[in-house]
Structure formats: C-alpha cells, structure tokens
Amino acid sequence: MKSRQSPFTILLLSCLLLLTYVHAVQRSLAGKIDWHKSLIGVPRHDLEAGFVQLPQGRDGVVMVTERNVLAVLGAQDGEVVWRQVLEAEDVVVSYEVADDAVIVISGLGTPIVRSFSLSTGHVQWETLLRSTSGQPAQQLYEPLNLGSKIVFSTEGDVIVLSRGHAVNRLDAKTGDIKWTWSADENVTGSTQVDLVLGQDGLTVISMIQSFASPQLAVTKLDSTTGNIIQETKPVKINLASPKDYIVTESSKIHWIDATTQQIKSALLESIDKQLTSGLKGTYQKIQDIGLASSGVFAARNADGSEDLIRKDEKKPLGLQAFKTDFGQATLWQKSATSDQIIQGAFTEAGFKVLVYNPQDLSKTTIINDIDHDIVKHGKIVSAITGPASESSLTIAVTSTGSIQCWAQGETGSRLLWAREESLSDVKTHVVVDLPERKVEQTGAVLDQEGFMSRTIRHVKELIYLPSYASSFVSRFTSGSYTKSLSSSPLRAGNLFRDQFGFQKLVIMATVHGQIYAVDSAHGNIVWKTSLKDDASELDIVGMWNVRSGPEFGAPVVAIVANKNAAGKGISTIAYHIDAFTGKSLQFANDGSDALSVKTIADGLATRAFPIPVDHCKTHIQAIAVVAQDSQVHFFPSCNKIKSGFANISSQTFFHSAEGKLAQTSIRGYAISSSESNVFSAYPTWALPLAADETIVDVAELQQGVIAAYGRVLGDRTILYKYLNPHLVAYATISKHAGAGTVYVIDTTSGAIVYEAGISDVDVRTGIQVNLAENWLVYSYAEKEVSGKSSRGQRLVSTELFEGAFPDERTNSLSASTLTGLPSAHAITRTFMVSVGIKRLGMTNSMHGITYKDLIIVTDRDQLVAVPKRMLDPRRPDVPSKRDKEEFLVPYQPMLFLDPKWTISHTYDVTGINKVITTPSLLESTSLIITTGLDLFGSRATPSGTFDILSDYFNKTQLMLTILGLGIGITVARPAVTRKVLKARWY
C-alpha cells in the first residue's frame, strides 16, 4: 500500500534527518527570547505579615504564603528581596522576627526550628525537635499555629513551644537546645497553647479538654534553667474555642465565656483561686492588636461591630470598652513607631485606615483613605500598615489573591505596586492567536471605501515606494534574526501578533477566581478580570476558546464553574469573555463592570467539553455540560445547537479523568438523545482498579497536525504509526505493593491498547506520563529495597506501530470500534537519568514536520528539552548499515542531559506543575510556557532554525554574487550567441 506523504513532505523530512540535533536556545539568545516572573503565592491569613527594617536601610514586608513560601518583599517596590520555598510536608506553623533573624517553626510531624537571615534569607541554623517520649510527633490541632509559640529571652535566646507539648530554649546563634520541658503525659487531653515571658519567669498556659467543659492550667518556669517555679490546679472554664482568650501585661488572662458571651478575667498566678467578670456586654471574639502588653485589645460584638477594650486603672482586673468608628474591621495593628492603634475597614467610600490615640480612644485620625474597587480588585481580606505618617504605606491582600501597596499622599491614596500572586495557582488555560496588524487595518479600510476611493488611495501611496524599496534592501542585507525576535510588549487595545507569531495571549484562570491574559513573549499581564461571585465559592470546571475566526469578531473564551453559594446550594454557572478585552459579552444585570453570569443547571457539573456546533447568531461554539444527574446542557443554547448535536450525539464519547484522580475506576460515557432533544450521558465501559490503586497522572493525546504517518527505514520500507485519535494515558500506583501501571486506553471502547507494569516504584514521587501521536513517555523513580531512598530515575520511551513488520497496515487512524479495534505493536527503551523528574511535556509545531522534544521538569526546577532522537526506542545496541542510514544512535542505558538542552538557563524557576506548548508561525519553533509557583516562557527549536537565516549569514555577499553572475551573464551572452550561430554554419 502506498504512503500518503506528498513528495514535498518526504523531501523536507529527509532534509531534517540530515540535521544534527541542536540545543533549545542558543547562548546568544538567552535572556532575549525567554522571561521569568518570580512569585511567592497568596499570603496566609492565619500568619499575619509584618513590616521589618532590612539591614540595607530599607523597609521590607515578611510573609508566609499558601504555597509554603517564606518571603521578604521590598515595601517600596514589591520586588522579592529573598524567598525560601519549603517542602509541601514541611508546612510553616509559626514564625517571629528578631533583630537580623526570622525564626520559623515548621513540620506537621516532628517540628523543625530554623533561623533565616533577614537580609539574605540564608539558613543560619536549624534544629529538629524530637519527641522526648519516643512516640512519633503529630500535629493534630486546628488552626496549625495552635500549640506553637516563639518568644525571645532577654539574652536573645529563642524559646519555642511546639506541638502543644514541649518547650525548648535554643541558643540564638547556633540553635543548640539548652533545656527542654514537657508536659505531664499522664494528663489526658492536655495541650499547651501559649507562652508568656515575664520578668519573674516563663508562663506556660495549658488547655485540658473534657466532656463537661475545658480546663485551664498555668505552669511557671525558670526561663534560664527550665525548672518549674509554680503550678496551678486546672480550673474549669467555659471557653468557646482554644483561641478565644488573650494575655495582657504578662500577668492577666481574658476570655469569652461560651454561655454568657461575657469577657472574664483572672490573674495567671492565681487563676485557680480567683475569677471575675470583666464587662457586662456580650462579645463573640477577642483579637490581639499588638498592645496586649499595655492592656489593650479588641472584641467583636454580635452585630459585627468591634470595640476597643483597655484596662481600668481604678480596678485590678477592671476593663473599659470604647466604640470604634467602623463596623467589622479587616485590619487591627499596633503602630510600628508608637503605641498608637491602627484600624482598617471597608466603608461606602472605600477602605479607610484610622489611628487611635491610646490615651484617648475617642480621638482618631485618618492616615489612608483608599479608593478600592471591589469589582476590579476584590475584597480586602487582610492588611497591615507602616508607621503613621503622611506617606504611610498599607499592604493589602485581596480575595482575588493580589498583594497591593497603597500610599497616602497630598492628593489622596495611590496604588504604588501590585503583585498578582493568584497566578501561582493557575488551574486551567487557553492560548489565543492574535491577528496580523496589516490585515486588520486593511480590512477596516476596505469595508468603508469603494473602487474609486481605493484607486485614488493606491496612487497616493506610490510616494512611499522609494522609501519602501530602500528599507527593503536595508532589511534584506542587514536584517538580523535576533532583532526580528524582539517585539514590544502587548497592550490592551493594541493586540496584534509579531512577524513570526511568537506573541499570543495565554488566558489563565486561577483557583481564586481571577482571569488573566498574559503576553506569551514577555510575560506581562495585558488585562485581568474577576469572576462576579466570591472566588471562594467557585470551582472552575474548564475554559475553552469558543470563537477564534476573525470573520465573526474577536475571540471568545467560555468558562464553566461550579458555584457553592451559602444557603442556596450548588449550581453550575458559565461566562463568555472577550479574549482581547477581558470584558463580558453581555452587561451585568446591575449595570456594573462585573462579568455577566449564566446559570446552566442546578447541582454540580461533572464534565464539560466543546462540541462542533455554533450558536445561530453569535457563531460561538457551544459547550456541552454534563450535570450531576447525567443530563446534558448547552452553553449557549438554541434550537440550532440542540438539533446539530442530535446529529452527532451517537459519535460523542468522553471519559471521567479530569478532576478525579483518586477514583477507583476509569469510566467511559456516551450520549443518548430523545425526540424532544433531551440528552443524557450513560456509561459504556469501565476499567476497575485495585482497591489501593490510585490514579496519579493523566495524559490526553496532544492535539496537532500529523505530517508523517510512518517511519521510513533504511531499506526504504515503512513502519506505520499507530495513530488512534481517541487515546488517553493513565498512570496509577498501588501504595501497599509499591508498584505502578501505565495504561493507554481507547476512550470510545475502553479497550487497553497498551499496558506496562512497573515494580518497585517510589510512591512519593509517583509516575509522570505524556502522549503525542504514537509516542508514549513515562518516568518514575525506582525505590531502594529498604524503601527509604530512591535508587534512580527511569525514563521510558515507547512508540506504538500498526504492525511488528514493515509495510504492515491496519488503518488505526480511521478504524471503527464496531469492527474491532486493531492491536498495536510497541517498541520500548528504558533510560536512566541522574536527576529526578516532576513533570513531562512535548513541543508542538504548526505542520507537525519538526521533530518533537521531550520537555522535562527536573527536581532541581530546571527545564530541559531532550531531543526525541536521543529517546528513540529503536536505538540499536550495535547499529547495522541500515540503522546508520536512518541516523540511529547506539543505545546507552544512561542518558546524560547535555547542559545545552537546559531551557531555563540560570533562572530560578520554582514549583513548576504544568508545561504548556503551542506552535508559532515558524515550523521550526515551539513556544513553551510553564505555570506553578513561578511563570516562565521560552522557545525551542528541536530541528534547528531551518526556516530562517541566521545572524551569521552574509546577505551582502549573496547579493554581490547574484549581481556579479547577472553582469557576467549579460556580458557573456552576445559571445555565446555568436558562437552558437557560428556552430550552425560550420
């Protein structure tokens, strides 16, 4: 049977075989065609950020984020001064700043105390606090910082309460343990919740849980030796929660009684002898505002308003309450330069920051009046402010994951800088192509002019012909590939692609409900928008480009999400967003700039996918949404969509993979229809997994153009690729057995096309898998026999062919599952690599002619492009003459990663969890963008830049050669003509 390749394609492929593989980015292009955005993650609300004075003489902000990052930002510019990314299981529990050190307690099991340099972020020392009882340490408290506290002795040593059980004094310079005190293990349910350092010793406050009511006990220790000075008997208190108390002046404790909702007070040293009721009013929560040492704190009323509480000088345990100007506050803080009290809250006019005089709480001063747009920026959920002055800074964290710095000046508040940390949690993305500038501008002109106007315009434009010719000659003779790669960053309202299609819009949706359009060539944010509902109530199901043709208008992005509204249940909602502006296609009902939302159905959406049917008016591709009750809904919906889908419903299949990585079976579904165009999904096949078998990775078949349907061998025969378009790859792990399995499944029938069993898998790192055309690659770490450490990383390359012998065909591309799915023949090679692998990806080109590179994300957070030629499973042990004609490299089990293959160069790209590849207009070049904690973008040329001239090509010499040949032909032609004529006569 003849091959389907055209002569041109075969010729081009043959030329590519002659090219030796090249590294992804030339040294001269490093830093010119790639970009890196360093992020830290959305700050945690349970660990308050704080202003610090850096040794360099500038102000900084230290914070801990949801991505388990400890970071210091410059207060004036928002740039990362330093950051430390801790492992996922080494969760930060508590931290404090003292002098030039940040002391951190981390770890949900055995706690670790570290000292980081405030100026550089380097680890100065770390100490592992092992359990004195010999039992494994566990963190069983909520919130995480309950039972953890850091205080500093007068000598500068660090005193740490960890796991609600042990108190340790550590040397401030070395971290060595000087003494350890542990609570009585015979007391059931006892948790040490707080440390208070006073002049007369160190006080440990313990909470003892019981069925009746919790008990409170106080133990006083000698801070120098750790010996017990005094112990009180447990006292029954009716405490609502372990955090509803506060210690003031190092000697008094105040808490809210769960029954009466009143604030009660007692002296710590005599808590077992004396209790008193402090205030008659009722409160719901007590909050420390940084002035506990002065006897001042805040308390929240039942209506949400907050009072300032301070000690009554006339009574030993007396308290006084003062009403505040605002309702529920987002910000309570002590001034960094004085005892002034700072409060921040939302009002009808925006976000205001007040300063209270501690001597007279009725006197206030506004230091920052922020005109904050909730729709645009989201609601401020936490904030801190600097010293109270005319240029006071307020650092705010919004519900959309943004960190903003506002400054108050003479003309009002202004936004100094903002960090969009929501981009550290990208959930899904869509790549949108941009139009060509000349085509768009010419189209706009042609729509408004007739034949005569067009003719007159052409005549007038002849005056530009000399300058065009001159610029053309100059560009042709001195043009540079490197210069042509540079482009201006995209700006909203001026979105056109560059010459080679390197600039695209990457629309990213985050878990915080924020949508961003990112320039693929520079990484800058072109526009951003927030989903109308509170992001904490939304779970984005998917996002798609549903209108890409310029003839119908700007591209449109559709978003489907599950909404969980308090008191209203769960529903499925959807949005249509203009990809060029970020605005909704329809105005919101309230007339604001908020996105218009459409309710699709009640209940959860279990699956959503685009269908090849357009809306009758807007030409927007429809999205099929499968609800929890298996009913199929459409967004948008019209009769044309329903009738069009009825014609293809019998050919529509999907599988349960996205968002269900812990399920016990893999299922396939088809769509049934009725005469009334009501559609529902029903299961057609199921692949049951073992009881302890968990899905750890899923790889959908990479979409793209297939240029070659087979591989031409050295004897000119062909191995035809297995090109089933319905394939999906699953990787599973059995934790108890320590084994894994890779399945390649046909989603229409559930048939297993290929299956590979793996023994001795390190279940901590899992299995990574990727699939493109007929090429399957998966990676895993092989564990040691003892199970404590990894024995090495394996990279397995498999190609699927239609037959084991050349020229054997089964038409896998168009085979029907009704007549039986053709089997595949697999050729596999296993390679060992010296680094761990976290993620896999593959490059993609416009016409599928260029070789594919395998993109590896290493455990060192480096991005490496490995040529497919090095991973060819047909690499022979000893090449034959025919193998050499195919340029097959001899097989070596150890795959050494050439440093030239490293795409990320020296960039500190951290936390990569997804690799996005998309083709450019150059067949040789693939765009690469990674998401994770950081964002990174670059380009790869797996087969070299064969479709563009390099900077070293001498165009002037070429032009002179052509000119010389032309002159030579002109001069020699008369002589040749005479010679030919003379030859005819004689």
mmCIF file of N, CA and C in Angstrom, residues 544-613:
data_model
loop_
_atom_site.group_PDB
_atom_site.id
_atom_site.type_symbol
_atom_site.label_atom_id
_atom_site.label_comp_id
_atom_site.label_asym_id
_atom_site.label_seq_id
_atom_site.Cartn_x
_atom_site.Cartn_y
_atom_site.Cartn_z
ATOM 1 N N TRP A 544 -12.403 27.308 27.526
ATOM 2 C CA TRP A 544 -12.157 26.975 26.125
ATOM 3 C C TRP A 544 -12.242 28.225 25.264
ATOM 4 N N ASN A 545 -11.502 28.198 24.133
ATOM 5 C CA ASN A 545 -11.611 29.228 23.109
ATOM 6 C C ASN A 545 -12.735 28.803 22.161
ATOM 7 N N VAL A 546 -13.863 29.495 22.218
ATOM 8 C CA VAL A 546 -15.054 29.048 21.502
ATOM 9 C C VAL A 546 -15.358 29.896 20.264
ATOM 10 N N ARG A 547 -14.547 30.907 19.986
ATOM 11 C CA ARG A 547 -14.669 31.648 18.726
ATOM 12 C C ARG A 547 -13.306 32.230 18.391
ATOM 13 N N SER A 548 -12.690 31.653 17.366
ATOM 14 C CA SER A 548 -11.326 32.060 17.031
ATOM 15 C C SER A 548 -11.215 32.702 15.663
ATOM 16 N N GLY A 549 -12.223 32.548 14.797
ATOM 17 C CA GLY A 549 -12.160 33.115 13.459
ATOM 18 C C GLY A 549 -12.369 34.613 13.456
ATOM 19 N N PRO A 550 -11.509 35.401 12.792
ATOM 20 C CA PRO A 550 -11.654 36.858 12.789
ATOM 21 C C PRO A 550 -12.872 37.351 12.016
ATOM 22 N N GLU A 551 -13.451 36.499 11.158
ATOM 23 C CA GLU A 551 -14.576 36.966 10.355
ATOM 24 C C GLU A 551 -15.829 37.215 11.176
ATOM 25 N N PHE A 552 -15.875 36.664 12.426
ATOM 26 C CA PHE A 552 -17.059 36.838 13.267
ATOM 27 C C PHE A 552 -16.797 37.739 14.468
ATOM 28 N N GLY A 553 -15.639 38.352 14.533
ATOM 29 C CA GLY A 553 -15.323 39.235 15.651
ATOM 30 C C GLY A 553 -14.162 38.712 16.472
ATOM 31 N N ALA A 554 -13.985 39.336 17.622
ATOM 32 C CA ALA A 554 -12.872 38.971 18.491
ATOM 33 C C ALA A 554 -13.066 37.569 19.063
ATOM 34 N N PRO A 555 -11.958 36.886 19.397
ATOM 35 C CA PRO A 555 -12.076 35.561 20.019
ATOM 36 C C PRO A 555 -12.843 35.642 21.334
ATOM 37 N N VAL A 556 -13.528 34.557 21.652
ATOM 38 C CA VAL A 556 -14.344 34.489 22.864
ATOM 39 C C VAL A 556 -13.906 33.277 23.672
ATOM 40 N N VAL A 557 -13.816 33.474 24.986
ATOM 41 C CA VAL A 557 -13.452 32.407 25.908
ATOM 42 C C VAL A 557 -14.672 32.069 26.750
ATOM 43 N N ALA A 558 -14.974 30.780 26.854
ATOM 44 C CA ALA A 558 -16.081 30.302 27.681
ATOM 45 C C ALA A 558 -15.516 29.658 28.940
ATOM 46 N N ILE A 559 -16.152 29.946 30.077
ATOM 47 C CA ILE A 559 -15.739 29.390 31.366
ATOM 48 C C ILE A 559 -16.956 28.744 32.021
ATOM 49 N N VAL A 560 -16.788 27.521 32.472
ATOM 50 C CA VAL A 560 -17.831 26.806 33.213
ATOM 51 C C VAL A 560 -17.303 26.542 34.613
ATOM 52 N N ALA A 561 -18.120 26.826 35.625
ATOM 53 C CA ALA A 561 -17.689 26.659 37.013
ATOM 54 C C ALA A 561 -18.844 26.162 37.863
ATOM 55 N N ASN A 562 -18.489 25.528 38.968
ATOM 56 C CA ASN A 562 -19.462 25.120 39.976
ATOM 57 C C ASN A 562 -19.492 26.174 41.075
ATOM 58 N N LYS A 563 -20.679 26.635 41.404
ATOM 59 C CA LYS A 563 -20.851 27.686 42.399
ATOM 60 C C LYS A 563 -21.518 27.108 43.637
ATOM 61 N N ASN A 564 -20.906 27.343 44.777
ATOM 62 C CA ASN A 564 -21.457 26.883 46.057
ATOM 63 C C ASN A 564 -21.789 28.114 46.880
ATOM 64 N N ALA A 565 -23.040 28.559 46.775
ATOM 65 C CA ALA A 565 -23.489 29.757 47.478
ATOM 66 C C ALA A 565 -24.054 29.364 48.834
ATOM 67 N N ALA A 566 -23.642 30.069 49.870
ATOM 68 C CA ALA A 566 -24.091 29.755 51.219
ATOM 69 C C ALA A 566 -25.611 29.899 51.314
ATOM 70 N N GLY A 567 -26.246 28.839 51.744
ATOM 71 C CA GLY A 567 -27.690 28.852 51.918
ATOM 72 C C GLY A 567 -28.491 28.662 50.647
ATOM 73 N N LYS A 568 -27.819 28.582 49.493
ATOM 74 C CA LYS A 568 -28.531 28.449 48.227
ATOM 75 C C LYS A 568 -28.181 27.157 47.482
ATOM 76 N N GLY A 569 -27.262 26.385 47.997
ATOM 77 C CA GLY A 569 -26.895 25.138 47.357
ATOM 78 C C GLY A 569 -25.877 25.322 46.247
ATOM 79 N N ILE A 570 -25.678 24.253 45.489
ATOM 80 C CA ILE A 570 -24.672 24.225 44.426
ATOM 81 C C ILE A 570 -25.360 24.345 43.071
ATOM 82 N N SER A 571 -24.766 25.146 42.190
ATOM 83 C CA SER A 571 -25.280 25.301 40.831
ATOM 84 C C SER A 571 -24.123 25.411 39.865
ATOM 85 N N THR A 572 -24.406 25.195 38.577
ATOM 86 C CA THR A 572 -23.399 25.309 37.519
ATOM 87 C C THR A 572 -23.613 26.614 36.779
ATOM 88 N N ILE A 573 -22.564 27.424 36.688
ATOM 89 C CA ILE A 573 -22.657 28.723 36.032
ATOM 90 C C ILE A 573 -21.627 28.803 34.918
ATOM 91 N N ALA A 574 -21.794 29.780 34.023
ATOM 92 C CA ALA A 574 -20.887 29.924 32.877
ATOM 93 C C ALA A 574 -20.741 31.386 32.506
ATOM 94 N N TYR A 575 -19.618 31.704 31.859
ATOM 95 C CA TYR A 575 -19.299 33.064 31.429
ATOM 96 C C TYR A 575 -18.824 33.037 29.988
ATOM 97 N N HIS A 576 -19.054 34.130 29.277
ATOM 98 C CA HIS A 576 -18.453 34.398 27.979
ATOM 99 C C HIS A 576 -17.638 35.679 28.103
ATOM 100 N N ILE A 577 -16.339 35.603 27.791
ATOM 101 C CA ILE A 577 -15.437 36.746 27.955
ATOM 102 C C ILE A 577 -14.755 37.032 26.634
ATOM 103 N N ASP A 578 -14.700 38.315 26.277
ATOM 104 C CA ASP A 578 -13.939 38.757 25.113
ATOM 105 C C ASP A 578 -12.455 38.542 25.402
ATOM 106 N N ALA A 579 -11.792 37.735 24.592
ATOM 107 C CA ALA A 579 -10.398 37.384 24.860
ATOM 108 C C ALA A 579 -9.451 38.558 24.698
ATOM 109 N N PHE A 580 -9.841 39.604 23.973
ATOM 110 C CA PHE A 580 -8.965 40.755 23.753
ATOM 111 C C PHE A 580 -9.133 41.841 24.805
ATOM 112 N N THR A 581 -10.256 41.873 25.511
ATOM 113 C CA THR A 581 -10.518 42.947 26.474
ATOM 114 C C THR A 581 -10.761 42.438 27.885
ATOM 115 N N GLY A 582 -11.163 41.194 28.033
ATOM 116 C CA GLY A 582 -11.496 40.680 29.351
ATOM 117 C C GLY A 582 -12.877 41.054 29.820
ATOM 118 N N LYS A 583 -13.656 41.703 28.952
ATOM 119 C CA LYS A 583 -14.995 42.128 29.332
ATOM 120 C C LYS A 583 -16.022 41.076 28.914
ATOM 121 N N SER A 584 -17.145 41.117 29.600
ATOM 122 C CA SER A 584 -18.214 40.173 29.303
ATOM 123 C C SER A 584 -18.879 40.546 27.986
ATOM 124 N N LEU A 585 -19.375 39.541 27.271
ATOM 125 C CA LEU A 585 -20.090 39.812 26.026
ATOM 126 C C LEU A 585 -21.436 40.446 26.280
ATOM 127 N N GLN A 586 -21.951 40.263 27.498
ATOM 128 C CA GLN A 586 -23.207 40.874 27.889
ATOM 129 C C GLN A 586 -22.985 41.646 29.171
ATOM 130 N N PHE A 587 -23.746 42.739 29.331
ATOM 131 C CA PHE A 587 -23.601 43.556 30.525
ATOM 132 C C PHE A 587 -24.225 42.845 31.715
ATOM 133 N N ALA A 588 -23.651 43.079 32.884
ATOM 134 C CA ALA A 588 -24.222 42.516 34.101
ATOM 135 C C ALA A 588 -25.575 43.143 34.389
ATOM 136 N N ASN A 589 -26.397 42.441 35.130
ATOM 137 C CA ASN A 589 -27.746 42.915 35.413
ATOM 138 C C ASN A 589 -27.753 44.188 36.241
ATOM 139 N N ASP A 590 -26.724 44.391 37.062
ATOM 140 C CA ASP A 590 -26.701 45.586 37.902
ATOM 141 C C ASP A 590 -26.031 46.766 37.217
ATOM 142 N N GLY A 591 -25.626 46.623 35.966
ATOM 143 C CA GLY A 591 -25.043 47.729 35.219
ATOM 144 C C GLY A 591 -23.602 48.022 35.558
ATOM 145 N N SER A 592 -22.965 47.210 36.372
ATOM 146 C CA SER A 592 -21.571 47.431 36.751
ATOM 147 C C SER A 592 -20.644 46.778 35.733
ATOM 148 N N ASP A 593 -19.337 46.864 36.042
ATOM 149 C CA ASP A 593 -18.338 46.236 35.170
ATOM 150 C C ASP A 593 -18.155 44.753 35.463
ATOM 151 N N ALA A 594 -18.937 44.218 36.374
ATOM 152 C CA ALA A 594 -18.813 42.804 36.708
ATOM 153 C C ALA A 594 -19.230 41.945 35.526
ATOM 154 N N LEU A 595 -18.664 40.744 35.468
ATOM 155 C CA LEU A 595 -18.969 39.839 34.367
ATOM 156 C C LEU A 595 -20.396 39.321 34.480
ATOM 157 N N SER A 596 -21.026 39.196 33.341
ATOM 158 C CA SER A 596 -22.369 38.630 33.304
ATOM 159 C C SER A 596 -22.273 37.117 33.419
ATOM 160 N N VAL A 597 -23.092 36.539 34.294
ATOM 161 C CA VAL A 597 -23.026 35.104 34.565
ATOM 162 C C VAL A 597 -24.340 34.459 34.154
ATOM 163 N N LYS A 598 -24.240 33.235 33.641
ATOM 164 C CA LYS A 598 -25.408 32.482 33.199
ATOM 165 C C LYS A 598 -25.480 31.197 34.008
ATOM 166 N N THR A 599 -26.624 30.951 34.637
ATOM 167 C CA THR A 599 -26.830 29.705 35.366
ATOM 168 C C THR A 599 -27.244 28.615 34.389
ATOM 169 N N ILE A 600 -26.474 27.542 34.354
ATOM 170 C CA ILE A 600 -26.710 26.447 33.409
ATOM 171 C C ILE A 600 -27.656 25.411 33.987
ATOM 172 N N ALA A 601 -27.386 24.989 35.219
ATOM 173 C CA ALA A 601 -28.204 23.945 35.825
ATOM 174 C C ALA A 601 -27.977 23.956 37.324
ATOM 175 N N ASP A 602 -28.911 23.349 38.059
ATOM 176 C CA ASP A 602 -28.739 23.148 39.490
ATOM 177 C C ASP A 602 -27.867 21.918 39.713
ATOM 178 N N GLY A 603 -27.037 21.969 40.745
ATOM 179 C CA GLY A 603 -26.149 20.858 41.039
ATOM 180 C C GLY A 603 -24.796 21.006 40.368
ATOM 181 N N LEU A 604 -23.931 20.040 40.627
ATOM 182 C CA LEU A 604 -22.567 20.062 40.107
ATOM 183 C C LEU A 604 -22.506 19.692 38.630
ATOM 184 N N ALA A 605 -21.523 20.263 37.947
ATOM 185 C CA ALA A 605 -21.173 19.828 36.595
ATOM 186 C C ALA A 605 -20.031 18.835 36.725
ATOM 187 N N THR A 606 -20.249 17.608 36.267
ATOM 188 C CA THR A 606 -19.217 16.582 36.376
ATOM 189 C C THR A 606 -18.254 16.578 35.197
ATOM 190 N N ARG A 607 -18.701 17.121 34.063
ATOM 191 C CA ARG A 607 -17.860 17.136 32.863
ATOM 192 C C ARG A 607 -18.376 18.210 31.934
ATOM 193 N N ALA A 608 -17.468 18.845 31.193
ATOM 194 C CA ALA A 608 -17.838 19.837 30.187
ATOM 195 C C ALA A 608 -16.830 19.764 29.060
ATOM 196 N N PHE A 609 -17.309 19.913 27.818
ATOM 197 C CA PHE A 609 -16.416 19.824 26.668
ATOM 198 C C PHE A 609 -17.065 20.538 25.488
ATOM 199 N N PRO A 610 -16.271 21.098 24.557
ATOM 200 C CA PRO A 610 -16.822 21.778 23.389
ATOM 201 C C PRO A 610 -17.350 20.783 22.369
ATOM 202 N N ILE A 611 -18.355 21.192 21.626
ATOM 203 C CA ILE A 611 -18.911 20.353 20.561
ATOM 204 C C ILE A 611 -18.839 21.141 19.252
ATOM 205 N N PRO A 612 -18.768 20.458 18.105
ATOM 206 C CA PRO A 612 -18.596 21.148 16.812
ATOM 207 C C PRO A 612 -19.898 21.744 16.266
ATOM 208 N N VAL A 613 -20.591 22.524 17.073
ATOM 209 C CA VAL A 613 -21.827 23.189 16.666
ATOM 210 C C VAL A 613 -21.764 24.627 17.165
#
